PDB file of C-alpha atoms in Angstrom:
ATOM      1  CA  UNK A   1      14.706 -22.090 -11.246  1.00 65.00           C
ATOM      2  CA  UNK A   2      14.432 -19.212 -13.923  1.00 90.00           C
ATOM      3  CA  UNK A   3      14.087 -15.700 -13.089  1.00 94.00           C
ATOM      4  CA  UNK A   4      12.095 -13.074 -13.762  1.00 96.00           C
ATOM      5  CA  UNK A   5      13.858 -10.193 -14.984  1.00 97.00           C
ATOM      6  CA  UNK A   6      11.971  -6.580 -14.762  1.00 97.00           C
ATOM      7  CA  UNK A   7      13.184  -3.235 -16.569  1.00 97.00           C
ATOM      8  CA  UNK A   8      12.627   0.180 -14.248  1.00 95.00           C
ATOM      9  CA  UNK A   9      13.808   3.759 -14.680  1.00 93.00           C
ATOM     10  CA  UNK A  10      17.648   4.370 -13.597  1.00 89.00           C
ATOM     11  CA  UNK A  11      16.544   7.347 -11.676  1.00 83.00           C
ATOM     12  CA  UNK A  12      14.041   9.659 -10.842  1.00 81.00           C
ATOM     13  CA  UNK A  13      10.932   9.772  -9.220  1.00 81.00           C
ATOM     14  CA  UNK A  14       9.420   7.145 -11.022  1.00 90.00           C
ATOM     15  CA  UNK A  15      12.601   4.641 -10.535  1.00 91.00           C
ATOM     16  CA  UNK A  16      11.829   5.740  -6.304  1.00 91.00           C
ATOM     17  CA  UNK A  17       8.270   4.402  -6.653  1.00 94.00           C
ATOM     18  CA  UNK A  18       9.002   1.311  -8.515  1.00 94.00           C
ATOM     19  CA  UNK A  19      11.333   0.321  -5.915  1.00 93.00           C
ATOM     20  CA  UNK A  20       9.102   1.309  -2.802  1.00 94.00           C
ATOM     21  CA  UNK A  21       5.882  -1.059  -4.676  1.00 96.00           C
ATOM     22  CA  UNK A  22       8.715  -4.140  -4.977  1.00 95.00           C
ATOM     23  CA  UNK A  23       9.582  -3.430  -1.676  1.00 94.00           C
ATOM     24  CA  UNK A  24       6.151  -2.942  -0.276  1.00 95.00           C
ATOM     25  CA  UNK A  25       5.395  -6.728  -2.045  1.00 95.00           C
ATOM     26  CA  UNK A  26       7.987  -8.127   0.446  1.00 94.00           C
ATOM     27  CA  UNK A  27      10.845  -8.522  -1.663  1.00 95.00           C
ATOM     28  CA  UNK A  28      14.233  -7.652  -0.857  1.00 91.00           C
ATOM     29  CA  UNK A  29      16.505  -6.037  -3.837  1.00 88.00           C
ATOM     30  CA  UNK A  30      20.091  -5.681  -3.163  1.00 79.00           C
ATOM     31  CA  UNK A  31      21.002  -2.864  -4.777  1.00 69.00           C
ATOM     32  CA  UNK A  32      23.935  -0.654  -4.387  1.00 60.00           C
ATOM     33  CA  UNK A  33      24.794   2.981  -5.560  1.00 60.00           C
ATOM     34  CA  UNK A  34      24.865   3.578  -9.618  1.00 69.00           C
ATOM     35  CA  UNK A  35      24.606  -0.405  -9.949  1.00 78.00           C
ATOM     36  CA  UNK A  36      22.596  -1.403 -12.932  1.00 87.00           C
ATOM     37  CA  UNK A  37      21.597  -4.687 -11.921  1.00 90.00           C
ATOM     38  CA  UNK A  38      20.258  -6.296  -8.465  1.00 91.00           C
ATOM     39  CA  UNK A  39      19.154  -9.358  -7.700  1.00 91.00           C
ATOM     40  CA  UNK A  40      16.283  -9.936  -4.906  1.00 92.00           C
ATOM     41  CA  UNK A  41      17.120 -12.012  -1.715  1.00 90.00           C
ATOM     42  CA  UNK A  42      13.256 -13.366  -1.196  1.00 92.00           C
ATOM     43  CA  UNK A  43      12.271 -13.817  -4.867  1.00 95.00           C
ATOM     44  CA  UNK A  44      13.102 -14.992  -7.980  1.00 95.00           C
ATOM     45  CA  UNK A  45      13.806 -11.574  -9.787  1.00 95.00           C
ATOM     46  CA  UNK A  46      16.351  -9.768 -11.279  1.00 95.00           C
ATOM     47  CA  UNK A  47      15.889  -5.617 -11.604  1.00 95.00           C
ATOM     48  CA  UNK A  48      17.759  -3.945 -14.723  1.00 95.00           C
ATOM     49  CA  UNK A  49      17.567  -0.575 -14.639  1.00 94.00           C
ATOM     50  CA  UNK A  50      17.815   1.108 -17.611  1.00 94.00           C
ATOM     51  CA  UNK A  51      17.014   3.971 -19.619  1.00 91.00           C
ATOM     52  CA  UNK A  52      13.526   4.876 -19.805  1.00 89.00           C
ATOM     53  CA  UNK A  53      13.388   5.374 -23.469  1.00 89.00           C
ATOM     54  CA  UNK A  54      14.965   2.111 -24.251  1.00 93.00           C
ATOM     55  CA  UNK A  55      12.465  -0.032 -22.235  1.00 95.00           C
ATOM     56  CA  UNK A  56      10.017  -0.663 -24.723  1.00 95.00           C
ATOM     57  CA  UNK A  57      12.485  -2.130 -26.792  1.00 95.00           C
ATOM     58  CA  UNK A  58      13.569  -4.381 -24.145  1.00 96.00           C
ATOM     59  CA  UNK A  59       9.993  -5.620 -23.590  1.00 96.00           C
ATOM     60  CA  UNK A  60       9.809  -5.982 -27.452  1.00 95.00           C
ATOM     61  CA  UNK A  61      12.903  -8.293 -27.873  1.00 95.00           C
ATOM     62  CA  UNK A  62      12.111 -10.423 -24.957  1.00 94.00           C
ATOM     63  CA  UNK A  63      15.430  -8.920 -23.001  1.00 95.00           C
ATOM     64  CA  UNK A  64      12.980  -8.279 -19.977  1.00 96.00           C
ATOM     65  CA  UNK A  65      10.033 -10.164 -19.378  1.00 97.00           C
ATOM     66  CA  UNK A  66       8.326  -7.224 -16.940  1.00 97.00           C
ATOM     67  CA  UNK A  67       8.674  -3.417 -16.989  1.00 97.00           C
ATOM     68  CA  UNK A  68       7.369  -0.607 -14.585  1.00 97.00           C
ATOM     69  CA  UNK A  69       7.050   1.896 -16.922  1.00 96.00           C
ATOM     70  CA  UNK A  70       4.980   4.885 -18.256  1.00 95.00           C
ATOM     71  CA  UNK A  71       1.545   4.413 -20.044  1.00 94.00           C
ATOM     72  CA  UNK A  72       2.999   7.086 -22.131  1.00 94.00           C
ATOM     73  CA  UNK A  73       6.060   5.831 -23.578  1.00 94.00           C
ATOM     74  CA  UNK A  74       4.537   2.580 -24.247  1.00 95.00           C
ATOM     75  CA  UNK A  75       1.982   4.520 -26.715  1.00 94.00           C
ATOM     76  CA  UNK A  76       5.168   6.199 -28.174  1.00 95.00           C
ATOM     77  CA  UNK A  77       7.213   3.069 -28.727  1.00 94.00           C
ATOM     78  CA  UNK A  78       5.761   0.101 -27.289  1.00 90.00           C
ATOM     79  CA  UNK A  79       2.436  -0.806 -29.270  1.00 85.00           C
ATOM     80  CA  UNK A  80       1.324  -4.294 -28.925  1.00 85.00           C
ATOM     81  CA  UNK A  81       2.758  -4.472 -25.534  1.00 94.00           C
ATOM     82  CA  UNK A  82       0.540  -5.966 -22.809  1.00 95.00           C
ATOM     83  CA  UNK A  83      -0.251  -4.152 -19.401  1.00 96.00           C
ATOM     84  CA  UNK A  84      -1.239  -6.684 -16.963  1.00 96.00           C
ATOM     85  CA  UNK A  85      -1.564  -3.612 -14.004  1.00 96.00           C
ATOM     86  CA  UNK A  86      -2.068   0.148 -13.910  1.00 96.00           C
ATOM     87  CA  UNK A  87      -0.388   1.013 -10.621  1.00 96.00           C
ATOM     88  CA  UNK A  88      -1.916   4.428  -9.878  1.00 94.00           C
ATOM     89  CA  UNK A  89       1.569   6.467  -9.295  1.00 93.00           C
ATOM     90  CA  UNK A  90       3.655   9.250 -11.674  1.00 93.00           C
ATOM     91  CA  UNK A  91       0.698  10.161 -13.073  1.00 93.00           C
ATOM     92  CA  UNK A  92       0.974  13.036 -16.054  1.00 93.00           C
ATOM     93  CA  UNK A  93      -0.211  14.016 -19.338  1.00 95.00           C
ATOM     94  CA  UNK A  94       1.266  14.503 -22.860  1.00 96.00           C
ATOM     95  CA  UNK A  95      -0.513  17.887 -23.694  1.00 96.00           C
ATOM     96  CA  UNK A  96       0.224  20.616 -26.605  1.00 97.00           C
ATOM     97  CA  UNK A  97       1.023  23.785 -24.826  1.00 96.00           C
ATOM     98  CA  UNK A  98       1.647  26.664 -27.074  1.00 96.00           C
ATOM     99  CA  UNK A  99       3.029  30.870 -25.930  1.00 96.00           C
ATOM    100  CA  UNK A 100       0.951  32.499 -23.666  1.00 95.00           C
ATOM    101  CA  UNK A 101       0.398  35.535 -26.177  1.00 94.00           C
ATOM    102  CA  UNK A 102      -0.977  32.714 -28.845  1.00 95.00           C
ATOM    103  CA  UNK A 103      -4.415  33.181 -29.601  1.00 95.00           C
ATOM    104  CA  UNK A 104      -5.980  29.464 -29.644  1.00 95.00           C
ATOM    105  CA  UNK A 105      -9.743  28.643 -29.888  1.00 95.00           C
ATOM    106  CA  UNK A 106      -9.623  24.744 -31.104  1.00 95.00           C
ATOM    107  CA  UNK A 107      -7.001  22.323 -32.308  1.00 96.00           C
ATOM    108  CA  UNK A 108      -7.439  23.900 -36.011  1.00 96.00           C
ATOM    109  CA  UNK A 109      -5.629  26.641 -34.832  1.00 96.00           C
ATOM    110  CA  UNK A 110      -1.872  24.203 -34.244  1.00 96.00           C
ATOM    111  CA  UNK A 111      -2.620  22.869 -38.005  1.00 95.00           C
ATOM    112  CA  UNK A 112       1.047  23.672 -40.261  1.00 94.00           C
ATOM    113  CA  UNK A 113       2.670  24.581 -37.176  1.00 96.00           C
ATOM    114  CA  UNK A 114       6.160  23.524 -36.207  1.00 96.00           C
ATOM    115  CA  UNK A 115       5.628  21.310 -32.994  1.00 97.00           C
ATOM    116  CA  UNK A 116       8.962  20.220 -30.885  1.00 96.00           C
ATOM    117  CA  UNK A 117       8.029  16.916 -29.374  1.00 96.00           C
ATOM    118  CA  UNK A 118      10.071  13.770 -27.957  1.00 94.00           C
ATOM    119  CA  UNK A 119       7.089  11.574 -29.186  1.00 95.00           C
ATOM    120  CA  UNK A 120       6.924  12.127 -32.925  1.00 96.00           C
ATOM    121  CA  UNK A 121       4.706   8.859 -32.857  1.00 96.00           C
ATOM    122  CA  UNK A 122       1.848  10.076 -30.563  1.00 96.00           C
ATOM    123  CA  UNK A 123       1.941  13.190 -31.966  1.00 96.00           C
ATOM    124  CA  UNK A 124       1.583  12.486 -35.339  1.00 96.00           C
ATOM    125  CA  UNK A 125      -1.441   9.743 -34.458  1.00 95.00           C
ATOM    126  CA  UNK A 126      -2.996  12.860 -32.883  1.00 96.00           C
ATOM    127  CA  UNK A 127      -3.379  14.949 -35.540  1.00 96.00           C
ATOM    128  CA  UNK A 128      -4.374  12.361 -38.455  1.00 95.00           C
ATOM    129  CA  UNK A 129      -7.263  12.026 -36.296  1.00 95.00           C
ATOM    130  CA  UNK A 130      -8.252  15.403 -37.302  1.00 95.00           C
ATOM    131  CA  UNK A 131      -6.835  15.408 -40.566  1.00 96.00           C
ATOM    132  CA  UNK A 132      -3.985  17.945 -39.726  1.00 96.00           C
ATOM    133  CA  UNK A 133      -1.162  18.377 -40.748  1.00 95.00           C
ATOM    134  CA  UNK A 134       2.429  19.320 -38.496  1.00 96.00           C
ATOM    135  CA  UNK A 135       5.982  20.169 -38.907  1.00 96.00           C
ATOM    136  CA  UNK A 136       7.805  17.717 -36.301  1.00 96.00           C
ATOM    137  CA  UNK A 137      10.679  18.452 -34.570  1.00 95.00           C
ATOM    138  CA  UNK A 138      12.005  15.447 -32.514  1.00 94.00           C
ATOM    139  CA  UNK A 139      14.149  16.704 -29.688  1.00 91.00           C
ATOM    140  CA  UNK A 140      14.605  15.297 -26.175  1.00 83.00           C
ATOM    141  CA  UNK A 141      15.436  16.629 -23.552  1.00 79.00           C
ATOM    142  CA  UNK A 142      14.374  20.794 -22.651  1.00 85.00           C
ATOM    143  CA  UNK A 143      11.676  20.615 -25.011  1.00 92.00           C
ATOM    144  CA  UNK A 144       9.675  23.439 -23.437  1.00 92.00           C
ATOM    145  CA  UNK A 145      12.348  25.891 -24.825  1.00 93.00           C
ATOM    146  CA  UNK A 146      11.716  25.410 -27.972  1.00 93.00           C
ATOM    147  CA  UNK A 147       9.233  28.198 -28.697  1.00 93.00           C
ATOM    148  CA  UNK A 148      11.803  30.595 -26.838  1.00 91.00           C
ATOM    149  CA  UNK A 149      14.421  30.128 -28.943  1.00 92.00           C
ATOM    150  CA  UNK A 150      12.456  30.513 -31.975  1.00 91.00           C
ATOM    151  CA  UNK A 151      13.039  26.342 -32.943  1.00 92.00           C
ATOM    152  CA  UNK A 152       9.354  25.667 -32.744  1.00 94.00           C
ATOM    153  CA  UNK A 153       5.612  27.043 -32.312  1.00 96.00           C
ATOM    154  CA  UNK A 154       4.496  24.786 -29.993  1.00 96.00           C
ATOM    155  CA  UNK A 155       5.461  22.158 -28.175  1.00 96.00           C
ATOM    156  CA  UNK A 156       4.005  18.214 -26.663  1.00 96.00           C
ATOM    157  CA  UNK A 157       5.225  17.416 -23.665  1.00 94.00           C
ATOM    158  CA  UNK A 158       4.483  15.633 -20.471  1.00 92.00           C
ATOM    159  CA  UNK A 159       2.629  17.923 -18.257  1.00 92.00           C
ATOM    160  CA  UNK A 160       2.936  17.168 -14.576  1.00 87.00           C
ATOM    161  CA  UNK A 161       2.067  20.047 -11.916  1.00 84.00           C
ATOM    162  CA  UNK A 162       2.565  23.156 -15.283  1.00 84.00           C
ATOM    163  CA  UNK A 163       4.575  24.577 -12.976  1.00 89.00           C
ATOM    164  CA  UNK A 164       7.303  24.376 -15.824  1.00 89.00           C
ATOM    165  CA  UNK A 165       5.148  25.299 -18.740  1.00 93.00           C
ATOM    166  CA  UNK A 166       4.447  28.936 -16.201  1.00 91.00           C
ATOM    167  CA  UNK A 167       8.010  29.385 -16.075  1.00 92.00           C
ATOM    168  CA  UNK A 168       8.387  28.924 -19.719  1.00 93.00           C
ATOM    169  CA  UNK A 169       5.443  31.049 -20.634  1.00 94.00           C
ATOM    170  CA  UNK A 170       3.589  28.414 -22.135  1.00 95.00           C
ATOM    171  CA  UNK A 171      -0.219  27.025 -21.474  1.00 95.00           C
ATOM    172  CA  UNK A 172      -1.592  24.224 -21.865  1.00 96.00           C
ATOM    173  CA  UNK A 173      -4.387  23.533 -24.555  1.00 96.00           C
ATOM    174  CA  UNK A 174      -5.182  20.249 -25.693  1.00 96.00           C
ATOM    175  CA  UNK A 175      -4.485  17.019 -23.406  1.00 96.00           C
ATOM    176  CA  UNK A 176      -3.288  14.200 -25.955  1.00 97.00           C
ATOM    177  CA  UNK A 177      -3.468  11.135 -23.135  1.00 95.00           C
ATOM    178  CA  UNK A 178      -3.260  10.849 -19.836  1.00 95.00           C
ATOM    179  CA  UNK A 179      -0.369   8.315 -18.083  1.00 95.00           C
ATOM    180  CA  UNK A 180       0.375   6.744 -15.103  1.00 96.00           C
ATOM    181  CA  UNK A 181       3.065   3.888 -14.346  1.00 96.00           C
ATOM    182  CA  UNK A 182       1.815   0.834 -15.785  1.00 97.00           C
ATOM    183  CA  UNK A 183       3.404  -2.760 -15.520  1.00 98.00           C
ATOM    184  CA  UNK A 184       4.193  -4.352 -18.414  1.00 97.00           C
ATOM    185  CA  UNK A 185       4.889  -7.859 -20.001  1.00 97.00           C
ATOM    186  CA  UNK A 186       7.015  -8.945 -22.919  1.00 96.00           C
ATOM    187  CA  UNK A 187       5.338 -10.632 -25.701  1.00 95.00           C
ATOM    188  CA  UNK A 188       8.221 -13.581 -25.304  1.00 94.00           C
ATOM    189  CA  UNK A 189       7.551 -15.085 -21.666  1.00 94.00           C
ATOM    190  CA  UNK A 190       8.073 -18.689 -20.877  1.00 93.00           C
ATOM    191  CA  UNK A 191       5.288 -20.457 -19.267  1.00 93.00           C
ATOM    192  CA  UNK A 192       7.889 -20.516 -16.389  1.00 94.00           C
ATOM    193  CA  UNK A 193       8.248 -16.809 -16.345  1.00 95.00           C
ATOM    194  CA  UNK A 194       4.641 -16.240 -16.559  1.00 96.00           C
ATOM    195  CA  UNK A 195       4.103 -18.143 -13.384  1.00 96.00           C
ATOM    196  CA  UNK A 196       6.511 -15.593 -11.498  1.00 96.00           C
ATOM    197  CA  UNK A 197       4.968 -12.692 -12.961  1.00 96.00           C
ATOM    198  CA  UNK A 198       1.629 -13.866 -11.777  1.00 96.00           C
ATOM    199  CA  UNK A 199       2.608 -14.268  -8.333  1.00 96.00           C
ATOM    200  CA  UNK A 200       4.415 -10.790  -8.329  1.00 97.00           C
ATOM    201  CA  UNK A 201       0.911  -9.114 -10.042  1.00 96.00           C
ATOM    202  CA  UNK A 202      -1.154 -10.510  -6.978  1.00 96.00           C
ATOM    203  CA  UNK A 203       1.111  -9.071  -4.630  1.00 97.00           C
ATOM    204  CA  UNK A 204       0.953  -5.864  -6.316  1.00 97.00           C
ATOM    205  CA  UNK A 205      -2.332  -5.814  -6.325  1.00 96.00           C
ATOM    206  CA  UNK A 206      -2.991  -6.990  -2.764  1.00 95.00           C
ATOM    207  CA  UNK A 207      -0.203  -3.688  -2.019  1.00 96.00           C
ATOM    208  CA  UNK A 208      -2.603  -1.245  -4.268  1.00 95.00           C
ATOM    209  CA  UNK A 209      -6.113  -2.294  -2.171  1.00 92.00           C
ATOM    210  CA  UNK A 210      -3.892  -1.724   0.895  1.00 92.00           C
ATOM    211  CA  UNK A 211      -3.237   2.070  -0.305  1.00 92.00           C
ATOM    212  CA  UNK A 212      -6.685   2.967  -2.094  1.00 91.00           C
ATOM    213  CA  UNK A 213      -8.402   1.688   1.517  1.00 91.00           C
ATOM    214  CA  UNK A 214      -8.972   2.469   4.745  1.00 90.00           C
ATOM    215  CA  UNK A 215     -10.086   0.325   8.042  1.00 92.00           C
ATOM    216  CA  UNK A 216     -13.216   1.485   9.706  1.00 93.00           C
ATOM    217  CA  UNK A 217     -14.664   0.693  12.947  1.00 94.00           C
ATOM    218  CA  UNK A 218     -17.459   2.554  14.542  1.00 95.00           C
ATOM    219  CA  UNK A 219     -19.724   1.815  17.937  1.00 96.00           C
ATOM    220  CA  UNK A 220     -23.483   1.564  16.285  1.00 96.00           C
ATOM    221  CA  UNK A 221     -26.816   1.388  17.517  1.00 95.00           C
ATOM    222  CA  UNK A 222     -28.157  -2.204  17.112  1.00 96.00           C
ATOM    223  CA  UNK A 223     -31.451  -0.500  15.072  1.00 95.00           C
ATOM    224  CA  UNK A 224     -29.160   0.854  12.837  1.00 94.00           C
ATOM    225  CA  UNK A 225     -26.819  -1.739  11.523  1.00 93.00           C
ATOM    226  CA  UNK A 226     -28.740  -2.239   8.883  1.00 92.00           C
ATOM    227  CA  UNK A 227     -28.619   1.636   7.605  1.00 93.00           C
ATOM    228  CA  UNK A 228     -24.724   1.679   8.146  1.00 92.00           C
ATOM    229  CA  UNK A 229     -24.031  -1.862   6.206  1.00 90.00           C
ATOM    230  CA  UNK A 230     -26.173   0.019   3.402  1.00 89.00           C
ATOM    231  CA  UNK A 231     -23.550   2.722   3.624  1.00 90.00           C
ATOM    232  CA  UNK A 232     -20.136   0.881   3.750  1.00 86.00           C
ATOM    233  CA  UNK A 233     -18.891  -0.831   0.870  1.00 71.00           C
ATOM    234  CA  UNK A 234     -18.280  -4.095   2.210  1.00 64.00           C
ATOM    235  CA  UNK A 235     -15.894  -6.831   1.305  1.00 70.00           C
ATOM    236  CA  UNK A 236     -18.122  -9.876   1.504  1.00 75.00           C
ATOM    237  CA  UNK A 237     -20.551  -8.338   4.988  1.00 82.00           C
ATOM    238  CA  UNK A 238     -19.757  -6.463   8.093  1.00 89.00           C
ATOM    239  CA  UNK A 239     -17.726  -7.607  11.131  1.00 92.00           C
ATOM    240  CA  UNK A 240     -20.121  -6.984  13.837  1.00 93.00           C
ATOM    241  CA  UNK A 241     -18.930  -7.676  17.567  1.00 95.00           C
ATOM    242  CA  UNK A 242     -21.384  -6.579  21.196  1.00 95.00           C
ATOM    243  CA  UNK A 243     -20.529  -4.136  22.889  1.00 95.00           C
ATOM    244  CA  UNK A 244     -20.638  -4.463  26.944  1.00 93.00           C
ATOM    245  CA  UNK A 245     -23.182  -1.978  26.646  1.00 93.00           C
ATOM    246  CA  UNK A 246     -26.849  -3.068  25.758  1.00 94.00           C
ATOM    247  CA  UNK A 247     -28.159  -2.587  22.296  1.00 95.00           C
ATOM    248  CA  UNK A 248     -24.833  -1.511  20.977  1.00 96.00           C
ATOM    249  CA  UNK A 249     -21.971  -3.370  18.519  1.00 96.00           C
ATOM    250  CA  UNK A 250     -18.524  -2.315  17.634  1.00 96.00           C
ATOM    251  CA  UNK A 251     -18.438  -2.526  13.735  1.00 94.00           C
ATOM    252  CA  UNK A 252     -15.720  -2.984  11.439  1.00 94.00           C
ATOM    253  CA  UNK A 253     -15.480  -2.942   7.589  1.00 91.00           C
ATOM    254  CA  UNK A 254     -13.039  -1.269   4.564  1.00 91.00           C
ATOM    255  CA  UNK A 255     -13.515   2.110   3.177  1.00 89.00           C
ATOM    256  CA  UNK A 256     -12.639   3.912  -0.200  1.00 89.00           C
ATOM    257  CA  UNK A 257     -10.041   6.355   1.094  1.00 87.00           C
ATOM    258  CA  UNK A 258     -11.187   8.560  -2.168  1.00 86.00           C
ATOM    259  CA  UNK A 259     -14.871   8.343  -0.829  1.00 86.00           C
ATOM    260  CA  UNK A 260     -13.517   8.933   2.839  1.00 86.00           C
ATOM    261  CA  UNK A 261     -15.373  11.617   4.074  1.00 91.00           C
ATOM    262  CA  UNK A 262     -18.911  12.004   2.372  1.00 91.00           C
ATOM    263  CA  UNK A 263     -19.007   8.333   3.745  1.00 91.00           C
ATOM    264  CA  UNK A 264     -17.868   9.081   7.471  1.00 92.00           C
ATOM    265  CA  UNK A 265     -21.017  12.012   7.519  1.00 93.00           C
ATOM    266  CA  UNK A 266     -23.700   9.289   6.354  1.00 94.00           C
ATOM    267  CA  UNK A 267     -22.610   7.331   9.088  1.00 94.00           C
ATOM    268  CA  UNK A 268     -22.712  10.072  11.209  1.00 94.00           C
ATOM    269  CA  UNK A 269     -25.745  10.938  10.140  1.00 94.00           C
ATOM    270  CA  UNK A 270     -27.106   7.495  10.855  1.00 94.00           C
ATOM    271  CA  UNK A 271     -25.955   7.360  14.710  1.00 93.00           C
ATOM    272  CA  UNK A 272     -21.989   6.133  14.241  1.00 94.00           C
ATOM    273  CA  UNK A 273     -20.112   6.836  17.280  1.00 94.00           C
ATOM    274  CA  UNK A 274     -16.183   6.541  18.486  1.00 94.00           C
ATOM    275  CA  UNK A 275     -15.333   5.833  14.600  1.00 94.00           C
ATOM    276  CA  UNK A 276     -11.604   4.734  13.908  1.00 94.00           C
ATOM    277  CA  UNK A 277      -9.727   4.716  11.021  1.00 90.00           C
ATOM    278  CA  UNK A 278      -6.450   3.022  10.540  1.00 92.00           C
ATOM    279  CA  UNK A 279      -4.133   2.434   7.772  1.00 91.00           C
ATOM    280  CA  UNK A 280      -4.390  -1.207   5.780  1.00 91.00           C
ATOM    281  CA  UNK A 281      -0.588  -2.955   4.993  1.00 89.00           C
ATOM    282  CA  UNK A 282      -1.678  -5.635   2.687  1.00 86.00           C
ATOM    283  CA  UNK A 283      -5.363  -6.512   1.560  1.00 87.00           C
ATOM    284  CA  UNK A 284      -5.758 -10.076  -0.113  1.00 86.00           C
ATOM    285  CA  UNK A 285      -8.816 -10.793  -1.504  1.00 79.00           C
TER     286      UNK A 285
END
């Protein structure tokens, strides 16, 4: 049997949620301290984890069929690649931040300026788009020193929290794109492979319902079923069970943990009693 080989961050925060989502699908890595590859117990998969930068590449020559990676870097150096999933964690922008003390009304204002940058690519495809022209400098690594040290005017970076563009006395003015970890497929995948990949992608996605939802159940007046179904986004219709008291019905359904509370006070409002909320593992649709 062939096996699917995916491409994640060595380390850092976005290697730590790649790992938990694998884990969360049910399958088993065996990885050890600084290794740089496992194989999975439960599945047919093989993790390489590699540098981030260097992952598009990967996906490019067919090395790995599958990548968790950054939106981001795959609009630096990945173009053409396919993402079959956004999974909704390390999310971040790439945004120009320029000195505190620098006067800026509109993008017009960064034309001719020297930018530091570790994506020369996205930067560049930014400014054509207004017809502007930039002096890059490609540097990696501490980019959001650059102004301080008198190497650059301004600087595109990924923006998290700001908390380091503050310390830095930079601010943020434009917001070039916004990223999140995205999964990823190599243009070269056997037929074979493609079949793993698809099992692995409903997993995921059974593991991303399970985190964007909530359970719900509720005592209800039997006159107002109606109003609360109305309410509740519903799966395919309510679960609706008697209660041993007359004219009353336990109800059960999923909720948008996003749209949480606005939808707990409409049912509220409509005579919900005793409601419960619990957390969902997996959600298969």
């Amino acid at each position: 049997m062939s096996t699917l080989k995916i491409a994640i961050q060595k380390s850092g925060r976005l290697n730590e949620d790649s790992i938990q989502i694998l884990k969360d699908c049910g399958i088993s890595i065996n990885n050890g301290i600084d290794q740089l590859k496992a194989e999975a117990s439960n599945f047919p998969l093989e993790v390489l984890y590699l540098r981030n930068s260097d992952i598009p590449q990967y996906l490019i020559d067919g090395v790995v069929d599958l990548a968790i990676v950054g939106d981001n870097l795959l609009v630096e150096k990945g173009k053409g690649i396919e993402v079959v999933q956004k999974l909704g964690f390390s999310k971040c922008k790439v945004s120009v931040a320029v000195p505190k003390t620098f006067d800026y009304n509109s993008v017009q204002d960064l034309a001719g300026l020297r930018i530091a940058t570790s994506y020369p690519n996205t930067v560049n495809e930014y400014f054509s788009k207004f017809g502007l022209k930039v002096d890059i400098h490609q540097i990696s690594g501490s980019v959001e020193i650059a102004p301080n040290i008198g190497l650059a005017d301004a600087i595109v970076d990924i923006v998290s929290s700001g908390s380091t563009l503050f310390k830095n006395n930079l601010k943020e003015v434009e917001v070039i794109l916004k990223s999140e970890a995205v999964l990823a497929v190599s243009p070269k995948v056997s037929p074979e492979i493609q079949k793993h990949i698809d099992t692995l992608k409903f997993r995921i996605q059974a593991v991303l319902r399970a985190r964007n939802s909530k359970y719900i159940l509720m005592n209800v007046p039997n006159d107002k079923i109606d109003a609360v179904g109305k309410i509740l986004p519903v799966l395919r219709s309510l679960t609706v069970l008697p209660l041993a008291q007359e004219g009353w019905s336990s109800v059960h359904s999923v909720i948008d943990k996003d749209t949480f509370w606005d939808v707990i006070d409409q049912l509220k409002e409509v005579g919900a009693e005793g409601i419960l909320v619990c957390p969902i593992e997996k959600m298969v649709l």
